Amino acid sequence: MVIVNSIEALFKETEKFHGSVGFVPTMGALHEGHLSLIRKARKENDFVVVSIFVNPTQFLEGEDLDAYPRKEEADSKICELAGVDIVFMPNAEMMYEHDELSITAPAIRGFILEGTKRPGHFDGMLQVVMKLLNLIAYNKPTEFRAYFGKKDAQQLALIEQMVRNYFINVQIVPCDIVRDADGLALSSRNVYLSKEEREKALSLSRSLKKATEMVMKKELNVERIKEAMREVLFEVDVEYVALVNRHFEAIEEVEIGNTIILVAASVGKTRLIDNLWI
Ligand code: PAF
C-alpha cells in the first residue's frame, strides 16, 4: 500500500493500474462502517483507493471542522490490513483554489431534511466528491466504482443525481448501514458520546424498529408512524423524523420497496442521523 499526499503522486500511482478501480471516499476516523465499504470494494475490483480528507467546504460555520476526529496513523493501518492499494490524503490547499465555481444541490433533495439544518453542506459535499471522482479516475480505469453508505441517504441520492446529471463515468455502489450489537448505527461522531448519552442515542435505532414493526402490522400511515417514533425518541433532541420515497419526495403512505424512514437528533452536543430503507 502507498500513501500519497499530492495530486501528482496520485496520478503516478494510478497510472500503474490496469483493471477495475474501487474508490472509497472518507473523512477518516475509520470504523467498521467504512471497513465494510472497503471490503466490498476490495472484493469487486482489481485496485482499491481510499481517500481521507476532512473537507472544509461541507462544514458550516460553527460546526465541528477543527474538532472532527483525525486519526491518520490508525486509519492508514486499517487500510493496509484491509488490502487497500492507495490511501490518498490531500490537503485543502491542493484541492481548492481561491475563487472556485461551485455545484449547487437541487431543491428537492438538497434543501430538505439535512439541507434545512445545514444549508450549503450538500453543495460542499458534492463539490469535493466531483473532484475526488475526477482525480481517482484520471488515468481512465477499465471500470470505476465508488462506494457510499446508505446511512447518509440524502448524500447518496444527491451523488447519484450528480453522476447522472453530469454524465460522470462511475458506478455508484450503495452499501448497507453497519450497526453495533446494540443497534447504534456506526458513525465517526459516536466517539463523542458519554456512556449515558450512548444509551439515549439508542432510541434512534429503536424508533426505526418501532416504525418497521408498525409497517409489518400493516400500519402505513406516515403521520401515525412519525407520532409513534417521536414517542420512542423522548430522551433526545429530535430535529426531524421523516418518511420519504427513494426520490426524497414527501409521502402520505408507506410504499414497501420505495420508502426511506429518516431520523436526526442531538444527544448532548452530538448530532446523529439514522435511517431505514423499506
Ligand atoms: O460521507 C463522507 O464521509 C463525506 O461526506 C464524503 C463523501 C467523504 C465527502 O467529503
mmCIF file of C-alpha atoms and ligand atoms in Angstrom:
data_model
loop_
_atom_site.group_PDB
_atom_site.id
_atom_site.type_symbol
_atom_site.label_atom_id
_atom_site.label_comp_id
_atom_site.label_asym_id
_atom_site.label_seq_id
_atom_site.Cartn_x
_atom_site.Cartn_y
_atom_site.Cartn_z
ATOM 1 C CA MET A 1 0.000 0.000 0.000
ATOM 2 C CA VAL A 2 1.173 3.514 -0.718
ATOM 3 C CA ILE A 3 0.111 6.722 0.995
ATOM 4 C CA VAL A 4 0.078 9.705 -1.336
ATOM 5 C CA ASN A 5 -0.164 13.311 -0.228
ATOM 6 C CA SER A 6 -0.150 15.075 -3.566
ATOM 7 C CA ILE A 7 -2.180 15.004 -6.749
ATOM 8 C CA GLU A 8 0.941 14.385 -8.852
ATOM 9 C CA ALA A 9 1.856 11.344 -6.738
ATOM 10 C CA LEU A 10 -1.717 10.071 -7.005
ATOM 11 C CA PHE A 11 -1.629 10.262 -10.815
ATOM 12 C CA LYS A 12 1.743 8.491 -10.879
ATOM 13 C CA GLU A 13 0.375 5.635 -8.795
ATOM 14 C CA THR A 14 -2.969 5.239 -10.594
ATOM 15 C CA GLU A 15 -1.090 5.172 -13.901
ATOM 16 C CA LYS A 16 0.171 1.737 -12.817
ATOM 17 C CA PHE A 17 -3.393 0.399 -12.505
ATOM 18 C CA HIS A 18 -4.572 -1.893 -15.274
ATOM 19 C CA GLY A 19 -8.052 -3.061 -14.413
ATOM 20 C CA SER A 20 -11.064 -2.017 -12.374
ATOM 21 C CA VAL A 21 -10.801 0.518 -9.562
ATOM 22 C CA GLY A 22 -12.962 0.696 -6.439
ATOM 23 C CA PHE A 23 -12.919 4.011 -4.624
ATOM 24 C CA VAL A 24 -14.000 4.715 -1.040
ATOM 25 C CA PRO A 25 -14.029 8.427 -0.158
ATOM 26 C CA THR A 26 -13.871 9.127 3.583
ATOM 27 C CA MET A 27 -13.148 11.856 6.083
ATOM 28 C CA GLY A 28 -11.065 9.425 8.152
ATOM 29 C CA ALA A 29 -11.630 8.211 11.734
ATOM 30 C CA LEU A 30 -12.366 4.895 10.052
ATOM 31 C CA HIS A 31 -14.679 2.400 11.721
ATOM 32 C CA GLU A 32 -16.406 -0.881 10.809
ATOM 33 C CA GLY A 33 -18.848 1.062 8.623
ATOM 34 C CA HIS A 34 -16.031 2.328 6.404
ATOM 35 C CA LEU A 35 -14.379 -1.083 6.544
ATOM 36 C CA SER A 36 -17.476 -2.717 5.123
ATOM 37 C CA LEU A 37 -17.248 -0.351 2.114
ATOM 38 C CA ILE A 38 -13.526 -1.042 1.725
ATOM 39 C CA ARG A 39 -14.078 -4.813 1.929
ATOM 40 C CA LYS A 40 -16.802 -4.636 -0.722
ATOM 41 C CA ALA A 41 -14.557 -2.510 -2.943
ATOM 42 C CA ARG A 42 -11.714 -4.984 -2.417
ATOM 43 C CA LYS A 43 -13.929 -7.911 -3.418
ATOM 44 C CA GLU A 44 -15.334 -6.270 -6.535
ATOM 45 C CA ASN A 45 -12.242 -4.568 -8.032
ATOM 46 C CA ASP A 46 -8.628 -5.143 -9.060
ATOM 47 C CA PHE A 47 -7.462 -1.994 -7.232
ATOM 48 C CA VAL A 48 -8.776 -0.056 -4.256
ATOM 49 C CA VAL A 49 -8.230 3.601 -3.416
ATOM 50 C CA VAL A 50 -9.347 5.216 -0.146
ATOM 51 C CA SER A 51 -9.276 8.984 0.276
ATOM 52 C CA ILE A 52 -9.004 10.582 3.694
ATOM 53 C CA PHE A 53 -9.862 14.258 3.595
ATOM 54 C CA VAL A 54 -11.818 16.308 6.114
ATOM 55 C CA ASN A 55 -13.399 18.548 3.518
ATOM 56 C CA PRO A 56 -13.788 22.104 4.861
ATOM 57 C CA THR A 57 -16.401 23.191 2.293
ATOM 58 C CA GLN A 58 -19.037 20.827 3.666
ATOM 59 C CA PHE A 59 -18.777 22.116 7.235
ATOM 60 C CA LEU A 60 -20.822 25.159 8.195
ATOM 61 C CA GLU A 61 -19.638 27.993 10.387
ATOM 62 C CA GLY A 62 -19.617 26.768 13.983
ATOM 63 C CA GLU A 63 -19.660 23.061 13.079
ATOM 64 C CA ASP A 64 -17.013 20.609 14.286
ATOM 65 C CA LEU A 65 -14.432 21.033 11.461
ATOM 66 C CA ASP A 66 -11.479 21.640 13.807
ATOM 67 C CA ALA A 67 -12.624 19.097 16.361
ATOM 68 C CA TYR A 68 -13.522 16.438 13.776
ATOM 69 C CA PRO A 69 -11.624 13.283 14.811
ATOM 70 C CA ARG A 70 -8.323 12.879 12.899
ATOM 71 C CA LYS A 71 -6.557 9.526 13.212
ATOM 72 C CA GLU A 72 -4.291 9.335 10.204
ATOM 73 C CA GLU A 73 -1.910 6.717 11.553
ATOM 74 C CA ALA A 74 -4.607 4.338 12.775
ATOM 75 C CA ASP A 75 -6.568 4.896 9.554
ATOM 76 C CA SER A 76 -3.554 4.003 7.399
ATOM 77 C CA LYS A 77 -3.036 0.808 9.381
ATOM 78 C CA ILE A 78 -6.697 -0.157 8.945
ATOM 79 C CA CYS A 79 -6.427 0.452 5.190
ATOM 80 C CA GLU A 80 -3.248 -1.571 4.925
ATOM 81 C CA LEU A 81 -4.785 -4.533 6.748
ATOM 82 C CA ALA A 82 -7.861 -4.315 4.521
ATOM 83 C CA GLY A 83 -5.720 -4.618 1.391
ATOM 84 C CA VAL A 84 -6.064 -1.059 0.095
ATOM 85 C CA ASP A 85 -3.647 -0.134 -2.707
ATOM 86 C CA ILE A 86 -3.575 3.650 -2.347
ATOM 87 C CA VAL A 87 -4.524 5.962 0.501
ATOM 88 C CA PHE A 88 -4.920 9.477 -0.846
ATOM 89 C CA MET A 89 -4.571 12.182 1.817
ATOM 90 C CA PRO A 90 -4.657 15.613 0.200
ATOM 91 C CA ASN A 91 -4.857 18.952 1.968
ATOM 92 C CA ALA A 92 -7.286 21.807 1.376
ATOM 93 C CA GLU A 93 -4.697 23.943 -0.463
ATOM 94 C CA MET A 94 -4.193 21.399 -3.218
ATOM 95 C CA MET A 95 -7.897 20.627 -3.515
ATOM 96 C CA TYR A 96 -9.186 24.195 -3.782
ATOM 97 C CA GLU A 97 -8.208 27.462 -5.351
ATOM 98 C CA HIS A 98 -9.406 30.845 -4.183
ATOM 99 C CA ASP A 99 -12.456 31.616 -6.296
ATOM 100 C CA GLU A 100 -13.950 28.342 -7.450
ATOM 101 C CA LEU A 101 -17.039 27.616 -9.480
ATOM 102 C CA SER A 102 -19.472 25.680 -7.402
ATOM 103 C CA ILE A 103 -22.066 22.954 -7.609
ATOM 104 C CA THR A 104 -25.491 23.562 -6.102
ATOM 105 C CA ALA A 105 -27.640 20.750 -4.790
ATOM 106 C CA PRO A 106 -31.106 20.703 -6.384
ATOM 107 C CA ALA A 107 -34.054 21.991 -4.363
ATOM 108 C CA ILE A 108 -35.994 18.822 -3.798
ATOM 109 C CA ARG A 109 -33.167 16.696 -2.454
ATOM 110 C CA GLY A 110 -30.860 19.432 -1.283
ATOM 111 C CA PHE A 111 -32.928 21.796 0.821
ATOM 112 C CA ILE A 112 -34.998 19.370 2.857
ATOM 113 C CA LEU A 113 -34.059 17.433 5.991
ATOM 114 C CA GLU A 114 -30.240 17.627 6.335
ATOM 115 C CA GLY A 115 -30.193 20.551 3.901
ATOM 116 C CA THR A 116 -32.545 22.649 6.027
ATOM 117 C CA LYS A 117 -30.391 22.344 9.096
ATOM 118 C CA ARG A 118 -27.089 22.519 7.218
ATOM 119 C CA PRO A 119 -27.547 24.947 4.285
ATOM 120 C CA GLY A 120 -24.589 24.684 1.913
ATOM 121 C CA HIS A 121 -23.406 21.366 3.337
ATOM 122 C CA PHE A 122 -24.518 19.370 0.314
ATOM 123 C CA ASP A 123 -23.033 21.885 -2.135
ATOM 124 C CA GLY A 124 -19.626 21.433 -0.494
ATOM 125 C CA MET A 125 -20.023 17.668 -0.286
ATOM 126 C CA LEU A 126 -20.943 17.395 -3.995
ATOM 127 C CA GLN A 127 -18.058 19.685 -4.934
ATOM 128 C CA VAL A 128 -15.465 17.503 -3.210
ATOM 129 C CA VAL A 129 -16.973 14.227 -4.398
ATOM 130 C CA MET A 130 -16.879 15.507 -8.001
ATOM 131 C CA LYS A 131 -13.211 16.465 -7.540
ATOM 132 C CA LEU A 132 -12.304 13.143 -5.939
ATOM 133 C CA LEU A 133 -14.087 11.081 -8.605
ATOM 134 C CA ASN A 134 -12.256 13.010 -11.324
ATOM 135 C CA LEU A 135 -8.913 12.623 -9.583
ATOM 136 C CA ILE A 136 -9.171 8.890 -8.946
ATOM 137 C CA ALA A 137 -10.453 8.196 -12.489
ATOM 138 C CA TYR A 138 -7.863 10.485 -14.095
ATOM 139 C CA ASN A 139 -5.934 7.577 -15.613
ATOM 140 C CA LYS A 140 -9.108 6.000 -17.012
ATOM 141 C CA PRO A 141 -9.576 2.665 -15.225
ATOM 142 C CA THR A 142 -11.348 -0.036 -17.259
ATOM 143 C CA GLU A 143 -14.175 0.051 -14.704
ATOM 144 C CA PHE A 144 -14.683 2.594 -11.956
ATOM 145 C CA ARG A 145 -16.888 2.089 -8.891
ATOM 146 C CA ALA A 146 -17.349 4.362 -5.889
ATOM 147 C CA TYR A 147 -18.783 3.113 -2.610
ATOM 148 C CA PHE A 148 -21.104 5.123 -0.345
ATOM 149 C CA GLY A 149 -23.021 4.151 2.789
ATOM 150 C CA LYS A 150 -26.817 4.259 2.916
ATOM 151 C CA LYS A 151 -26.529 5.885 6.337
ATOM 152 C CA ASP A 152 -26.065 9.217 4.588
ATOM 153 C CA ALA A 153 -29.110 8.531 2.462
ATOM 154 C CA GLN A 154 -29.622 12.078 1.250
ATOM 155 C CA GLN A 155 -25.929 12.396 0.382
ATOM 156 C CA LEU A 156 -26.146 9.153 -1.586
ATOM 157 C CA ALA A 157 -29.234 10.301 -3.528
ATOM 158 C CA LEU A 158 -27.539 13.596 -4.403
ATOM 159 C CA ILE A 159 -24.319 11.917 -5.535
ATOM 160 C CA GLU A 160 -26.323 9.536 -7.720
ATOM 161 C CA GLN A 161 -28.085 12.530 -9.253
ATOM 162 C CA MET A 162 -24.815 14.430 -9.795
ATOM 163 C CA VAL A 163 -23.314 11.416 -11.582
ATOM 164 C CA ARG A 164 -26.455 11.193 -13.742
ATOM 165 C CA ASN A 165 -26.705 14.931 -14.457
ATOM 166 C CA TYR A 166 -23.009 15.423 -15.237
ATOM 167 C CA PHE A 167 -22.568 12.097 -17.093
ATOM 168 C CA ILE A 168 -19.715 11.028 -14.835
ATOM 169 C CA ASN A 169 -18.328 7.653 -15.815
ATOM 170 C CA VAL A 170 -18.603 5.855 -12.478
ATOM 171 C CA GLN A 171 -20.846 3.241 -10.941
ATOM 172 C CA ILE A 172 -22.124 4.341 -7.533
ATOM 173 C CA VAL A 173 -22.440 1.362 -5.194
ATOM 174 C CA PRO A 174 -24.777 1.933 -2.215
ATOM 175 C CA CYS A 175 -23.749 -0.050 0.897
ATOM 176 C CA ASP A 176 -25.852 -1.132 3.873
ATOM 177 C CA ILE A 177 -25.666 0.584 7.260
ATOM 178 C CA VAL A 178 -23.406 -1.165 9.790
ATOM 179 C CA ARG A 179 -24.592 -1.201 13.404
ATOM 180 C CA ASP A 180 -23.064 -2.058 16.751
ATOM 181 C CA ALA A 181 -24.566 -5.082 18.513
ATOM 182 C CA ASP A 182 -26.861 -2.740 20.483
ATOM 183 C CA GLY A 183 -28.272 -1.247 17.266
ATOM 184 C CA LEU A 184 -26.416 2.089 17.173
ATOM 185 C CA ALA A 185 -25.504 2.961 13.576
ATOM 186 C CA LEU A 186 -21.740 3.374 13.301
ATOM 187 C CA SER A 187 -20.534 6.953 12.906
ATOM 188 C CA SER A 188 -17.234 8.740 13.438
ATOM 189 C CA ARG A 189 -19.152 11.052 15.775
ATOM 190 C CA ASN A 190 -20.115 8.213 18.175
ATOM 191 C CA VAL A 191 -16.770 8.729 19.950
ATOM 192 C CA TYR A 192 -18.162 11.998 21.347
ATOM 193 C CA LEU A 193 -20.932 10.166 23.263
ATOM 194 C CA SER A 194 -20.642 9.579 27.002
ATOM 195 C CA LYS A 195 -21.967 6.285 28.401
ATOM 196 C CA GLU A 196 -25.321 7.836 29.319
ATOM 197 C CA GLU A 197 -25.563 9.672 26.013
ATOM 198 C CA ARG A 198 -24.911 6.460 24.130
ATOM 199 C CA GLU A 199 -27.817 4.838 25.983
ATOM 200 C CA LYS A 200 -30.070 7.690 24.876
ATOM 201 C CA ALA A 201 -28.692 7.544 21.335
ATOM 202 C CA LEU A 202 -30.031 4.005 21.029
ATOM 203 C CA SER A 203 -33.516 5.471 20.801
ATOM 204 C CA LEU A 204 -32.784 6.456 17.180
ATOM 205 C CA SER A 205 -32.493 2.843 16.026
ATOM 206 C CA ARG A 206 -35.316 1.852 18.395
ATOM 207 C CA SER A 207 -37.610 4.400 16.762
ATOM 208 C CA LEU A 208 -36.814 2.880 13.354
ATOM 209 C CA LYS A 209 -37.511 -0.576 14.754
ATOM 210 C CA LYS A 210 -40.848 0.688 16.046
ATOM 211 C CA ALA A 211 -41.664 2.017 12.572
ATOM 212 C CA THR A 212 -40.799 -1.351 10.994
ATOM 213 C CA GLU A 213 -43.000 -3.182 13.458
ATOM 214 C CA MET A 214 -45.893 -0.867 12.609
ATOM 215 C CA VAL A 215 -45.387 -1.383 8.872
ATOM 216 C CA MET A 216 -45.254 -5.139 9.414
ATOM 217 C CA LYS A 217 -48.614 -4.842 11.164
ATOM 218 C CA LYS A 218 -49.876 -3.028 8.054
ATOM 219 C CA GLU A 219 -49.877 0.474 9.539
ATOM 220 C CA LEU A 220 -48.800 2.528 6.540
ATOM 221 C CA ASN A 221 -49.989 5.989 7.579
ATOM 222 C CA VAL A 222 -46.969 8.292 7.724
ATOM 223 C CA GLU A 223 -48.322 10.666 10.376
ATOM 224 C CA ARG A 224 -49.170 7.835 12.772
ATOM 225 C CA ILE A 225 -45.762 6.204 12.267
ATOM 226 C CA LYS A 226 -43.996 9.515 12.899
ATOM 227 C CA GLU A 227 -46.007 10.090 16.065
ATOM 228 C CA ALA A 228 -45.084 6.646 17.424
ATOM 229 C CA MET A 229 -41.416 7.213 16.557
ATOM 230 C CA ARG A 230 -41.369 10.549 18.380
ATOM 231 C CA GLU A 231 -42.687 8.792 21.498
ATOM 232 C CA VAL A 232 -39.663 6.457 21.407
ATOM 233 C CA LEU A 233 -37.357 9.458 20.922
ATOM 234 C CA PHE A 234 -38.446 11.264 24.095
ATOM 235 C CA GLU A 235 -34.934 11.368 25.629
ATOM 236 C CA VAL A 236 -33.175 13.044 22.685
ATOM 237 C CA ASP A 237 -33.490 16.398 20.999
ATOM 238 C CA VAL A 238 -35.294 15.437 17.789
ATOM 239 C CA GLU A 239 -34.511 17.513 14.731
ATOM 240 C CA TYR A 240 -36.637 15.619 12.247
ATOM 241 C CA VAL A 241 -38.461 12.361 11.726
ATOM 242 C CA ALA A 242 -39.343 11.884 8.080
ATOM 243 C CA LEU A 243 -40.702 9.319 5.682
ATOM 244 C CA VAL A 244 -39.932 9.937 2.023
ATOM 245 C CA ASN A 245 -39.828 7.946 -1.172
ATOM 246 C CA ARG A 246 -36.499 6.995 -2.773
ATOM 247 C CA HIS A 247 -36.551 10.335 -4.627
ATOM 248 C CA PHE A 248 -36.825 12.135 -1.288
ATOM 249 C CA GLU A 249 -40.353 13.330 -2.030
ATOM 250 C CA ALA A 250 -42.859 13.558 0.818
ATOM 251 C CA ILE A 251 -45.322 10.670 1.054
ATOM 252 C CA GLU A 252 -48.537 10.092 2.991
ATOM 253 C CA GLU A 253 -48.455 6.309 2.971
ATOM 254 C CA VAL A 254 -45.520 3.916 3.192
ATOM 255 C CA GLU A 255 -44.868 2.163 -0.087
ATOM 256 C CA ILE A 256 -42.974 -1.062 0.528
ATOM 257 C CA GLY A 257 -39.790 -1.124 -1.548
ATOM 258 C CA ASN A 258 -39.813 2.630 -2.136
ATOM 259 C CA THR A 259 -39.647 4.270 1.296
ATOM 260 C CA ILE A 260 -36.865 5.651 3.469
ATOM 261 C CA ILE A 261 -37.545 6.448 7.119
ATOM 262 C CA LEU A 262 -35.095 9.010 8.493
ATOM 263 C CA VAL A 263 -34.348 10.446 11.879
ATOM 264 C CA ALA A 264 -31.935 13.150 13.060
ATOM 265 C CA ALA A 265 -31.446 14.075 16.690
ATOM 266 C CA SER A 266 -28.910 15.597 19.034
ATOM 267 C CA VAL A 267 -27.740 13.813 22.128
ATOM 268 C CA GLY A 268 -25.920 16.352 24.250
ATOM 269 C CA LYS A 269 -23.689 18.160 21.765
ATOM 270 C CA THR A 270 -23.564 15.276 19.297
ATOM 271 C CA ARG A 271 -25.792 15.281 16.263
ATOM 272 C CA LEU A 272 -26.718 11.822 14.975
ATOM 273 C CA ILE A 273 -28.650 10.527 11.969
ATOM 274 C CA ASP A 274 -30.051 7.133 11.160
ATOM 275 C CA ASN A 275 -32.421 5.650 8.602
ATOM 276 C CA LEU A 276 -34.088 2.544 7.337
ATOM 277 C CA TRP A 277 -34.961 1.578 3.771
ATOM 278 C CA ILE A 278 -38.196 -0.367 3.408
HETATM 279 O O1 PAF B 1 -19.576 10.828 3.848
HETATM 280 C C1 PAF B 1 -18.480 11.400 3.990
HETATM 281 O O2 PAF B 1 -17.622 10.975 4.777
HETATM 282 C C2 PAF B 1 -18.191 12.668 3.191
HETATM 283 O O3 PAF B 1 -19.337 13.412 3.016
HETATM 284 C C3 PAF B 1 -17.504 12.376 1.863
HETATM 285 C C4 PAF B 1 -18.402 11.586 0.912
HETATM 286 C C5 PAF B 1 -16.209 11.634 2.074
HETATM 287 C C6 PAF B 1 -17.164 13.715 1.166
HETATM 288 O O4 PAF B 1 -16.324 14.501 1.929
#
